[in-house]
Every structure is written in C-alpha cells, then in structure tokens.
Coordinates of C-alpha atoms in Angstrom, one line a residue:
X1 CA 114.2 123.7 3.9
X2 CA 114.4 123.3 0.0
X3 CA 116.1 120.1 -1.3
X4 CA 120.2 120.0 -1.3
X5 CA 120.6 119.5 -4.9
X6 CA 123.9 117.5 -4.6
X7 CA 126.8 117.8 -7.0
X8 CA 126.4 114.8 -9.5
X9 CA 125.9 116.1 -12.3
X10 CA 128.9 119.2 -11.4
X11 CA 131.8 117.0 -12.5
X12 CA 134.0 119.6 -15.0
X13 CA 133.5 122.6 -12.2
X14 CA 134.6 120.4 -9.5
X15 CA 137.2 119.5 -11.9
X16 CA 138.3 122.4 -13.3
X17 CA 137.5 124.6 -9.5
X18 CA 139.3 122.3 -7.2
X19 CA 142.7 122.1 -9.3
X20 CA 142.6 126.1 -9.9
X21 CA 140.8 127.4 -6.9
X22 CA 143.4 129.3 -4.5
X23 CA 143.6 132.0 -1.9
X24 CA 143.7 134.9 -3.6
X25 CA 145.9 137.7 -2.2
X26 CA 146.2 141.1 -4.2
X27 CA 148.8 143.7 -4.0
X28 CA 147.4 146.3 -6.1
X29 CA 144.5 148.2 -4.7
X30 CA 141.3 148.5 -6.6
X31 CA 140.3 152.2 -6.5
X32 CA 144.5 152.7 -7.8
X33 CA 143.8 150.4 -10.5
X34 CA 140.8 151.7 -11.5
X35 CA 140.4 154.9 -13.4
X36 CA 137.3 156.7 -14.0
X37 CA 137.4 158.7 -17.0
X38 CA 134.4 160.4 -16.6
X39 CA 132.5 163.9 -14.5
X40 CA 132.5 162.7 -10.8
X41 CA 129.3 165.0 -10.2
X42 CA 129.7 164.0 -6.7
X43 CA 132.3 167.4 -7.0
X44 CA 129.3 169.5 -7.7
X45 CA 127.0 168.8 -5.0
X46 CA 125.6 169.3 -1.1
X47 CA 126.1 166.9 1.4
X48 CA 123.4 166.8 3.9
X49 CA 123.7 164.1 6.9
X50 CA 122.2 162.4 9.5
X51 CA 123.5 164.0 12.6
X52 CA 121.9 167.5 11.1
X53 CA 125.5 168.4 9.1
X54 CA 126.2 169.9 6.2
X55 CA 129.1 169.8 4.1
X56 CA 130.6 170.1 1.1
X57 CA 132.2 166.9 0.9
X58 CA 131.7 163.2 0.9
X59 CA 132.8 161.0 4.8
X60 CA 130.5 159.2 6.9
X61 CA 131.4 157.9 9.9
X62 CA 129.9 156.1 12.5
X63 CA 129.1 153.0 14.8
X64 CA 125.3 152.5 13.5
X65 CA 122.7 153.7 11.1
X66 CA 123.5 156.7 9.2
X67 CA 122.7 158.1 6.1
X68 CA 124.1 161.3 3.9
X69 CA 122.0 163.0 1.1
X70 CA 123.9 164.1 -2.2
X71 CA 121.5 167.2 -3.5
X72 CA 122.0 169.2 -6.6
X73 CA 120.2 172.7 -7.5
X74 CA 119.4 171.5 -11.1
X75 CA 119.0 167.5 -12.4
X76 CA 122.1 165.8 -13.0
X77 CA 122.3 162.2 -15.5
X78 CA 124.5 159.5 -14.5
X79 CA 123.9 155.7 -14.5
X80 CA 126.6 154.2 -11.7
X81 CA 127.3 155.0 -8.1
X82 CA 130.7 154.0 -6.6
X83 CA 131.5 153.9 -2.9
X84 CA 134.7 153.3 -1.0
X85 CA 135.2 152.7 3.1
X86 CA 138.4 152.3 5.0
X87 CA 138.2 148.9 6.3
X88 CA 135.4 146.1 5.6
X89 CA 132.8 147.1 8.6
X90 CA 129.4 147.8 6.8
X91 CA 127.3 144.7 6.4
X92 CA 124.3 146.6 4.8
X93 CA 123.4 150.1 2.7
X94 CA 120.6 151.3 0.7
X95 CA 121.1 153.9 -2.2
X96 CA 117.7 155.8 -2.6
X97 CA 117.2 158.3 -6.0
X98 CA 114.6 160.8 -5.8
X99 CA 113.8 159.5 -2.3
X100 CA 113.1 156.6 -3.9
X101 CA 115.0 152.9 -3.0
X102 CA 117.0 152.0 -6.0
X103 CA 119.6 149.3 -4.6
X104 CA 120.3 147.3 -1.1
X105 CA 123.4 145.1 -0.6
X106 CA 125.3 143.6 2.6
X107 CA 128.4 145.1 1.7
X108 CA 130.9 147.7 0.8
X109 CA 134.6 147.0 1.3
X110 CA 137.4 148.8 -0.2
X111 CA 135.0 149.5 -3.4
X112 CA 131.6 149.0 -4.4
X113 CA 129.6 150.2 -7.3
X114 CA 125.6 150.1 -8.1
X115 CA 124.5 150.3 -10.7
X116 CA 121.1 152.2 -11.8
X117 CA 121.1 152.4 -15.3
X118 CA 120.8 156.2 -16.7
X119 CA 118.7 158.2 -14.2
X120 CA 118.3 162.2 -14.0
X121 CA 118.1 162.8 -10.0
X122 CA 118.0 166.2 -7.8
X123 CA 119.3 163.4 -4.8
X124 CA 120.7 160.5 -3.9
X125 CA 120.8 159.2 -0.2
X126 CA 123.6 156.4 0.8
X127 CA 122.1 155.3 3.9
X128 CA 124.2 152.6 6.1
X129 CA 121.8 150.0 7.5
X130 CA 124.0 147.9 9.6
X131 CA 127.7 146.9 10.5
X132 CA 129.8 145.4 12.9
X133 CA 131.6 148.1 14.5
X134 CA 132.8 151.4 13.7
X135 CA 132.9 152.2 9.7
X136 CA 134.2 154.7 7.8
X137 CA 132.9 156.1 4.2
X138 CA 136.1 157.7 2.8
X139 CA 134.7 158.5 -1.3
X140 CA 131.9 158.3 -3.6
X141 CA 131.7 158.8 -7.2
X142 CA 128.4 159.1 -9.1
X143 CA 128.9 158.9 -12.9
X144 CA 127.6 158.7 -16.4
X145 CA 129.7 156.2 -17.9
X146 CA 129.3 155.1 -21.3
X147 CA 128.4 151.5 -22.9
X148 CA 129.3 151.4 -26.5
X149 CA 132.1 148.5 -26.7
X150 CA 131.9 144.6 -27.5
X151 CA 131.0 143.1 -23.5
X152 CA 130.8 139.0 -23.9
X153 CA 128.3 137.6 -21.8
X154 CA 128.9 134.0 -22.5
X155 CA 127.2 130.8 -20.6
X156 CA 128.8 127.5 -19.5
X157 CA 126.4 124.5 -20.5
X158 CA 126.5 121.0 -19.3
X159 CA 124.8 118.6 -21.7
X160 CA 123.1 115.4 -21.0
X161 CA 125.6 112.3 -21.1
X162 CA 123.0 110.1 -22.3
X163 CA 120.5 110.1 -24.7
X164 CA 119.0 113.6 -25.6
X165 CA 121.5 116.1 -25.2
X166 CA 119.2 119.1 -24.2
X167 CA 116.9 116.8 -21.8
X168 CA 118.2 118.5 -19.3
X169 CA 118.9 122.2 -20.7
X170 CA 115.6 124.5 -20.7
X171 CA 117.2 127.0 -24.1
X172 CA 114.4 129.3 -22.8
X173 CA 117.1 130.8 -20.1
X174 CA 120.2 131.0 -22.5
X175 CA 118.9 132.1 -25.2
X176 CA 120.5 135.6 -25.1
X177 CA 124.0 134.8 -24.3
X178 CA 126.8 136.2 -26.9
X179 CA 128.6 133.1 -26.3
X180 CA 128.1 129.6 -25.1
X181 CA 131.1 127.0 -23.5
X182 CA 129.5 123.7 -24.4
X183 CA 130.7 120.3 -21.9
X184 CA 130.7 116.9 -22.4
X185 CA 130.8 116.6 -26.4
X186 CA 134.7 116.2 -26.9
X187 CA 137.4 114.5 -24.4
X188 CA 141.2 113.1 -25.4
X189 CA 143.5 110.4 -24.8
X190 CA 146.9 109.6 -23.7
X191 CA 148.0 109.6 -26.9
X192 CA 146.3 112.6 -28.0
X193 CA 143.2 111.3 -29.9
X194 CA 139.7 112.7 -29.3
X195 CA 136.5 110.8 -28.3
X196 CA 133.6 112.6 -30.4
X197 CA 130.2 111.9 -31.0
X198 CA 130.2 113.2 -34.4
X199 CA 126.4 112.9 -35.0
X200 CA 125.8 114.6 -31.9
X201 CA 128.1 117.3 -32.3
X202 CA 126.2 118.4 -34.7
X203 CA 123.1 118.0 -33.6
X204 CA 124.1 120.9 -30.9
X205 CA 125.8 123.1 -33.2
X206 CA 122.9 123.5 -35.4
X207 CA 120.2 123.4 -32.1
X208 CA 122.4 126.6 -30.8
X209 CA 122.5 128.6 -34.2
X210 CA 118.6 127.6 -34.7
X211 CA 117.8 130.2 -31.8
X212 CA 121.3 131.9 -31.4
X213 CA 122.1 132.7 -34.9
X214 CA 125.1 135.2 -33.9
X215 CA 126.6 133.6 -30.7
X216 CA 130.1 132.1 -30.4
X217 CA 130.0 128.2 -29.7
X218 CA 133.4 126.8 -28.0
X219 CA 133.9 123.0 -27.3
X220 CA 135.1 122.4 -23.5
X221 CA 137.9 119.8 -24.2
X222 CA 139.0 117.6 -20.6
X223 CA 141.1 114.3 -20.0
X224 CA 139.4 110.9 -20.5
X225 CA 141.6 108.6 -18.3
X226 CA 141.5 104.9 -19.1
X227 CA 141.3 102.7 -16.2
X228 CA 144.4 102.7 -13.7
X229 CA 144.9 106.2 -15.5
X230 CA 144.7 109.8 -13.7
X231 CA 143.5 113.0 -15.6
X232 CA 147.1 114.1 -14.5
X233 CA 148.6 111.6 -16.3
X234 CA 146.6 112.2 -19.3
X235 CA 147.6 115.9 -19.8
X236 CA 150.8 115.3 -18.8
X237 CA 151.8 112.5 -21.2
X238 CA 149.1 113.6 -24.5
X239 CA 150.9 117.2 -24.1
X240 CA 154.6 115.7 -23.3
X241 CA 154.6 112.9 -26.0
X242 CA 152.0 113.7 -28.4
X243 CA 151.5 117.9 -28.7
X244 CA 151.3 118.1 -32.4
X245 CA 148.5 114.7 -32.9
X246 CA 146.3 116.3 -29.9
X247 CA 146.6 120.0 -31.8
X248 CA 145.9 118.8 -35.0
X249 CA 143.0 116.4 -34.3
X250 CA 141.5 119.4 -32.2
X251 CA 142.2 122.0 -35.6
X252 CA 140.8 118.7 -38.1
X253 CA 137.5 118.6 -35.2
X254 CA 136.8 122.4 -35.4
X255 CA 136.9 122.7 -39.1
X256 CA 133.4 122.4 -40.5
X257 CA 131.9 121.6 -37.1
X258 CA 130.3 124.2 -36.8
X259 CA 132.1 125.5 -33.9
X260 CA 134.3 128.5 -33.4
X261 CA 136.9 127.5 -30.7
X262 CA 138.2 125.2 -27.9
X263 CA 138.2 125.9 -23.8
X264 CA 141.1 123.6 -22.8
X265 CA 140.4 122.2 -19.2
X266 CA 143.8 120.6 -18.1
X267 CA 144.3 119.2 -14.6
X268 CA 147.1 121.1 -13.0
X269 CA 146.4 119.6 -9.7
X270 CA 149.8 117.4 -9.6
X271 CA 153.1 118.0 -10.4
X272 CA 153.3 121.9 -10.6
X273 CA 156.5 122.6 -11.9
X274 CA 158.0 124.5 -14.4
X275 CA 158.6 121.4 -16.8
X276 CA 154.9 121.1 -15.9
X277 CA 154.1 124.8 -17.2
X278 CA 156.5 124.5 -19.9
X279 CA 154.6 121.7 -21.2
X280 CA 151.6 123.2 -21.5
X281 CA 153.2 126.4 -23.0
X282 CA 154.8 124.9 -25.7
X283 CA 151.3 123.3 -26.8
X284 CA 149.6 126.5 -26.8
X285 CA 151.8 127.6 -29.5
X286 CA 151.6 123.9 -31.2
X287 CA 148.1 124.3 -31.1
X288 CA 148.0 128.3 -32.6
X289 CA 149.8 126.9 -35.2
X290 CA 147.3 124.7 -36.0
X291 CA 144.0 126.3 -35.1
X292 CA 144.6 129.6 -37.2
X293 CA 141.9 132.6 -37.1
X294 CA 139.2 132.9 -36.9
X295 CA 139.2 129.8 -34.8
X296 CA 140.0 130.7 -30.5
X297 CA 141.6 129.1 -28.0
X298 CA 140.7 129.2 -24.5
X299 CA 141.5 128.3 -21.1
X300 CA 140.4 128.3 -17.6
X301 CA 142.8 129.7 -15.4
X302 CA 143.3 131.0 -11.6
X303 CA 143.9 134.5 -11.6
X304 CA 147.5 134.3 -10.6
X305 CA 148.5 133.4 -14.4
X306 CA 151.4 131.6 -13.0
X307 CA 151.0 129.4 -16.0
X308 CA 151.2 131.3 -18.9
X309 CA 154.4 132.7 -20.3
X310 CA 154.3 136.3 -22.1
X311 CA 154.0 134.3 -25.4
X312 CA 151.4 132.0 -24.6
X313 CA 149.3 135.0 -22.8
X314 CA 149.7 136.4 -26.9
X315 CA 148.0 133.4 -28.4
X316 CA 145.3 132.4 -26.4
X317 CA 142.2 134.3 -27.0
X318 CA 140.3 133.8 -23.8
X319 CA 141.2 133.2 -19.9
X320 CA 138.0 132.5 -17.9
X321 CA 139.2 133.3 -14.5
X322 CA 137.6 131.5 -11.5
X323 CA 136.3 133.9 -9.1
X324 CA 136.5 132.5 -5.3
X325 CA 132.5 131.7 -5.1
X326 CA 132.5 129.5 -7.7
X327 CA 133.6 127.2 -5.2
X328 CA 133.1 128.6 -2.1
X329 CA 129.9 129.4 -0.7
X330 CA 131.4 131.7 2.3
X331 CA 133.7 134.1 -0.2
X332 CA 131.4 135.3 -1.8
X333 CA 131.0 139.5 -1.1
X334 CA 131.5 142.3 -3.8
X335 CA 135.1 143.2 -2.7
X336 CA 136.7 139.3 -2.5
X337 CA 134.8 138.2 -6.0
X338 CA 135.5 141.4 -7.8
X339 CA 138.0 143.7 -6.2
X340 CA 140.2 140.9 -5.4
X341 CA 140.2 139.2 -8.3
X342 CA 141.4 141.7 -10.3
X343 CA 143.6 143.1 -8.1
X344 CA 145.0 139.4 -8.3
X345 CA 144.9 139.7 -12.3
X346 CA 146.5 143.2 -12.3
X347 CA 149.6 141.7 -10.7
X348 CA 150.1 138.6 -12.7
X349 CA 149.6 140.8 -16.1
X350 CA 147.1 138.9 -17.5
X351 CA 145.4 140.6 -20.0
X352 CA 141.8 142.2 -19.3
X353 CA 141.2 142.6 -22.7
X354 CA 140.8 138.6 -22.9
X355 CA 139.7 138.4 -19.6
X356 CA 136.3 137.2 -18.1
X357 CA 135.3 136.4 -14.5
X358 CA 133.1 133.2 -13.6
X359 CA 130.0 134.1 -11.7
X360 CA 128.0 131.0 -10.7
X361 CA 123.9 130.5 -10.8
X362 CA 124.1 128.5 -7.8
X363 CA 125.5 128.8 -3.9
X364 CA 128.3 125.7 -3.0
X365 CA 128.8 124.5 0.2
X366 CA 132.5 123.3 -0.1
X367 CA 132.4 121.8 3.1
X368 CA 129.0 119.1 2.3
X369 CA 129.9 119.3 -1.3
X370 CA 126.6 120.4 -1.9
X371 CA 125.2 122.7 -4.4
X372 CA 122.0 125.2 -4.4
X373 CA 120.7 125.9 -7.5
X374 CA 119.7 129.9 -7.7
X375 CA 115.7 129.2 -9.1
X376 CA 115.1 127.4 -5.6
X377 CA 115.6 130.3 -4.0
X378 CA 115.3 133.5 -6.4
X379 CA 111.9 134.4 -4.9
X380 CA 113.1 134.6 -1.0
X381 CA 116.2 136.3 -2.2
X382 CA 114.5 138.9 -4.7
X383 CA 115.5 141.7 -6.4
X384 CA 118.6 142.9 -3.5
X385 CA 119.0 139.7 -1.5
X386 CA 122.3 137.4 -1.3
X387 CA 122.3 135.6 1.5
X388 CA 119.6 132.7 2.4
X389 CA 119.7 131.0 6.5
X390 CA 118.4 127.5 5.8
X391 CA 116.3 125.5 8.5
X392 CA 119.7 124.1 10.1
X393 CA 120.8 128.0 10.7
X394 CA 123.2 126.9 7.8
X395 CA 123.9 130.2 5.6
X396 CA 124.2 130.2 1.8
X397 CA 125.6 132.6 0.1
X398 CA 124.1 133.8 -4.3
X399 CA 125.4 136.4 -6.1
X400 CA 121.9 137.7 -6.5
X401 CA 119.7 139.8 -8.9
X402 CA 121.8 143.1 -7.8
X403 CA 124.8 141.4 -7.2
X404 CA 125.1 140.6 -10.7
X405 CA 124.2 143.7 -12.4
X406 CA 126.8 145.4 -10.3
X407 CA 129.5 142.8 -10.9
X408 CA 128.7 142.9 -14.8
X409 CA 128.6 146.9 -15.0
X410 CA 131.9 146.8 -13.5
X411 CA 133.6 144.5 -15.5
X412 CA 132.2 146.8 -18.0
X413 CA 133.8 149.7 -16.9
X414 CA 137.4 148.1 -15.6
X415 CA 137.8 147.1 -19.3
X416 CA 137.4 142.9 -18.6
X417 CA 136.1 141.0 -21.9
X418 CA 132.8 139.7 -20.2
X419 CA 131.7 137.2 -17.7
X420 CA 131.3 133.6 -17.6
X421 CA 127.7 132.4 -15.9
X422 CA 128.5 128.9 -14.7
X423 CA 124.9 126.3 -14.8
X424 CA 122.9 128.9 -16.8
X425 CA 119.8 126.9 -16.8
X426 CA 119.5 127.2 -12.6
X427 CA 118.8 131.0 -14.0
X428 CA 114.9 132.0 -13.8
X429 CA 112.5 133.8 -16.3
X430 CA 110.9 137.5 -15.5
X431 CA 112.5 140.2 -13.3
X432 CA 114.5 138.0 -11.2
X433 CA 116.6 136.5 -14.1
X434 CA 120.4 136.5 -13.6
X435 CA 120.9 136.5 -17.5
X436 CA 118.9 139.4 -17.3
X437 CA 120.7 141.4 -15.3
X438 CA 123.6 140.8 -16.8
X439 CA 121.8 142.3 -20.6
X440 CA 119.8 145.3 -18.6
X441 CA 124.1 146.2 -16.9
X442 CA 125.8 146.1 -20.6
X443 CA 123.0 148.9 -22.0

C-alpha cells in the first residue's frame, strides 16, 4: 500500500472545505439546463445493437453487458459524446470510434459527456460494461461543438511557510495554468491589518511571471487569530468594526505588488445569520470601492450562494465553487461533482460567467483525514481509471486522466468561467498529467 500522505500541510482546504462543504441538493435537472446549440448527428444515423436489433433511434436497456453501434453512410466530425440514463445503475461503459476504444468510465447518471477531441468516424459503439441492476439509456448526443472563448484554467498553490518559498512547489507541473491562487503570503488581524512578507511577496510575483509571463496571480487572504482568538472572531469583528482599514490595506497591498487580485477565504463556520451575511456583503462593496479595475476580487463559496446578495454577486469577479470531492473521497462520480453542482448553482443564480468548479489532484478520506496525492497512483489508475482498492480493501476515489478532460470540456460547453485544480504540484509529467488534460479539453 503506498504511504497515507496525511493532511499537514492541507490547512487553507480543510479550512476553507469544512466551513463551506454541504450536501448538495439540486432542483433543476441538468439535461433542462443545458442547451446544446449545435447538429445532434446522432438524428442522422443507424442504430445497431446487441441483441441483433436495429433501429432508428437511440435506448438501451438491460440488466448486463450490452452495447449499441451508431453507423453513418458517409464520415461525420464531431469532438463530444453525451449520454443520459434514467436512474444511476451503470457502474462502467466504453465508447469505441472506428472500432477503436476511445474512453472508459464507471459511470453515467442523469448525464455524462466524453470527450474525444475532433474525430471524423463512420461509428461509434457505447458499450455498457457493468451495473447494478437493471439500466436504462434514454439519449445520446454526439456533437461538434466549438472552442473559441476565454476558458480559465487556474491552479491553487500552497507555498512553503518557512524558508524557500518554492522548496516544496516543482513549477515544472504549473507552468501552463492561465491563472494561479497563491496561499500563505498575506493573512489579517482583528483590527483589519495585514501580516505580509513584503520581500517575499515579491520574490513570487516575479518567480511566476519569469515562466508565466501572461497568467493572472491572486493573493489567497485568511484570518490570523491571536491567541485565545478564533478565525470566526477575526472575520467577524475586522469586517464588523474595521471594513474600510481591512479594504484599503488590501487595495494599498495590491498596488505595485505585482499581483492582480485577492481570493477572500472567510470562516463562515459560526454564527450564520443574516447580520453575519450582511457583514460580509457590505465589505464586498467597501472593498470594490477600493480595489478598482483592473484589480479582482474573489471568493470561495458553496454553491448554494446563500451568501451573496444580487449586489455583491455584481462586484465580485470570481466564485470558486467547492465541488463535493474536494472533501469527500466517496462523492466523487461525474453526475454528483458536475451535474449536481450546477444544478445546485443554477438555483441559487450565481453567475456562470464568474463561475469555476474546484477539482482536486488528490483523493481525501474525510473519515481518517487522510489525503492521497494523484502522482502516487497515476500509473495504476491510467489513462480511464478513478477508483484505486488499497491493501486494507479501503477504496479511494481520483478524478482521473478522463475524468478531467470530461469535467473541463463540460464546463466549457455549460458556459462556467474555468476550473480550479486544488494541490497542482501532486499533478504528473507526460500523458497522465491532469494539467494536461485539462489544456488538450479547452482546444
């Protein structure tokens, strides 16, 4: 069994997961809220299946293996497959092009894309590997949808405390994010006054524009409790008592740092309330008045929005959304991470434009509070693989290789700003990189 890696040196996720993590329940429905605008050439095509039918439409049904070939007379391009079952029975599918496998995952659920990138096919074959139960394929769509708008792909990187900043960050595997959330450079007070390292600060500005000339930097800004004091009672009386010194020592930091915005990490663990919400509200637009454009704010937030008003939705610039694996090894599949989610975000009118979803580079047992980094076990898991059984019959869950690429060509397509990879550097280099996947999903 590989090493538990345990969660020292995971501080701000615990931090910012277990005050915002929640269960999420959507009302909308996915396939209702999404809208392909695009040729379905599913329309146009044979269905062949298993049992020796042939139709002219798309439905497979069964209580084991099956499989139903989509056959055109001429080649057809498209670049994304989308599948839809009544239910949440299948627990693995293939998609082969050209007779050729392309794509296996352990899941379907109310909607699941895969994406292939652009491909000019006479076939494709959706072939159901395994399930629990009786399932039911009710839709497909096969598409060529187009890439030509701004996607962010932005990573979340933890410096070293101590000492060398980057001692523990290889820049090899984030090299070719658009932007970068940077942790532990900048905290505040009670009383609204920041703890910076100005030397330091930058040190890492100019380190990330050295090899990422382009890419936005943000400064991750948390609580620094004195002794006695909870990160509660920080946020609550710097943003009660002393709005307008916090904003304007965060708009004095950002000018000539060399940075482009601040994430705002506030404990909302305690005291939820709407004097609590109205609070933090009220700085938000304190803190656009200071911090004028170019300059972003941004916060993390649970994708109920219950926090925000309409106004304070207006200023901020970004809302990275925590996704139910970031914290949670066993929630983990396409249809609660994705589907959910944005059902979730659909609902509580947060806007997708300034959206992103959290994806993390590691699997997190909530239960041991232990975390597996993704390079430990990219080579067992490989290019389709999510799931890993340890030596203890303990199961984790990754959002792997394929996982990834899917998740991210979604996004794309739904219209969400980008993603957020949470601990980058447990990424590896060559075909197995997550980062990768992410790039080769926004061509």
């Amino acid at each position: 069994m590989k090493r538990k890696t345990l969660i020292l040196s995971f501080i701000l996720i615990v931090f910012i997961v277990s005050v915002l993590a929640g269960t999420l329940v959507g009302c909308s429905n996915i396939k209702s809220l999404f809208e392909v605008n695009a040729t379905n050439l599913a329309d146009y095509a044979n269905f062949t299946y298993s049992n020796g039918d042939n139709k002219i439409n798309f439905s497979l049904k069964a209580s084991g293996e099956a499989w139903v070939k989509i056959s055109w007379d001429s080649a057809v391009v498209f670049n994304e497959i989308f599948l839809y079952e009544n239910g949440n029975n299948v627990t693995g599918f293939e998609i082969y092009v050209n007779n050729e496998l392309v794509s296996s995952q352990d899941g379907i659920g109310k909607m699941r894309n895969v994406y292939v990138g652009t491909t000019t096919a006479t076939s494709v074959m959706v072939k159901v590997t395994s399930c629990k139960g009786t399932y039911k394929l009710t839709d497909i769509g096969i598409y060529n949808l187009s890439r030509n708008r701004d996607f962010h792909s932005t990573a979340f990187v933890r410096l070293n405390e101590e000492g060398d900043p980057f001692k523990d960050v290889d820049l090899s595997l984030i090299k070719n994010y658009t932007d970068y959330l940077i942790y532990p450079l900048v905290t505040f007070d009670s009383e609204g006054n920041l703890n910076v390292n100005g030397s330091e600060l930058a040190e890492v500005s100019q380190k990330f524009r050295s090899f990422n000339l382009s890419a936005k930097l943000n400064l991750v800004i948390i609580p620094r409790p004195a002794e006695g004091e909870s990160d509660n009672d920080v946020r609550h009386n710097a943003l009660k008592d002393h709005a307008e010194d916090l904003a304007k020592n965060i708009a004095r930091l950002l000018k000539g740092s060399g940075f482009d915005g601040a994430v705002l990490g506030f404990d909302f663990s305690f005291g939820e309330n709407l004097f609590d919400y109205g609070t933090y509200n009220e700085f938000i637009e304190i803190l656009r008045g200071e911090i004028m454009s170019p300059y972003e704010i941004g916060v993390f937030i649970n994708p109920d929005a219950l926090i925000f008003n309409k106004t304070a939705k207006r200023l901020i610039d970004n809302f990275y959304v925590i996704t139910p694996n970031l914290n949670d090894n066993s929630k983990g599949t396409f249809s609660e991470t994705v589907c959910e989610t944005l059902e979730t975000l659909k609902d509580s009118d947060l806007p997708q434009s300034k959206t992103h979803l959290t994806i993390p580079f590691y699997s997190y047992d909530k239960e041991n509070e232990t975390l597996y980094k993704y390079c430990d076990y990219a080579e067992k898991l490989g290019k389709y693989g999510n799931t890993i059984t340890l030596d203890d019959g303990a199961t984790l869950r990754f959002a792997g290789y394929t996982f990834v690429k899917d998740m991210t060509a979604f996004c794309y397509d739904y219209g969400i700003a980008g993603l957020l990879s949470v601990c980058p550097h447990y990424d590896v280099e060559g075909d197995l990189s997550l980062a990768s996947a992410i790039k080769e999903a926004m061509r």
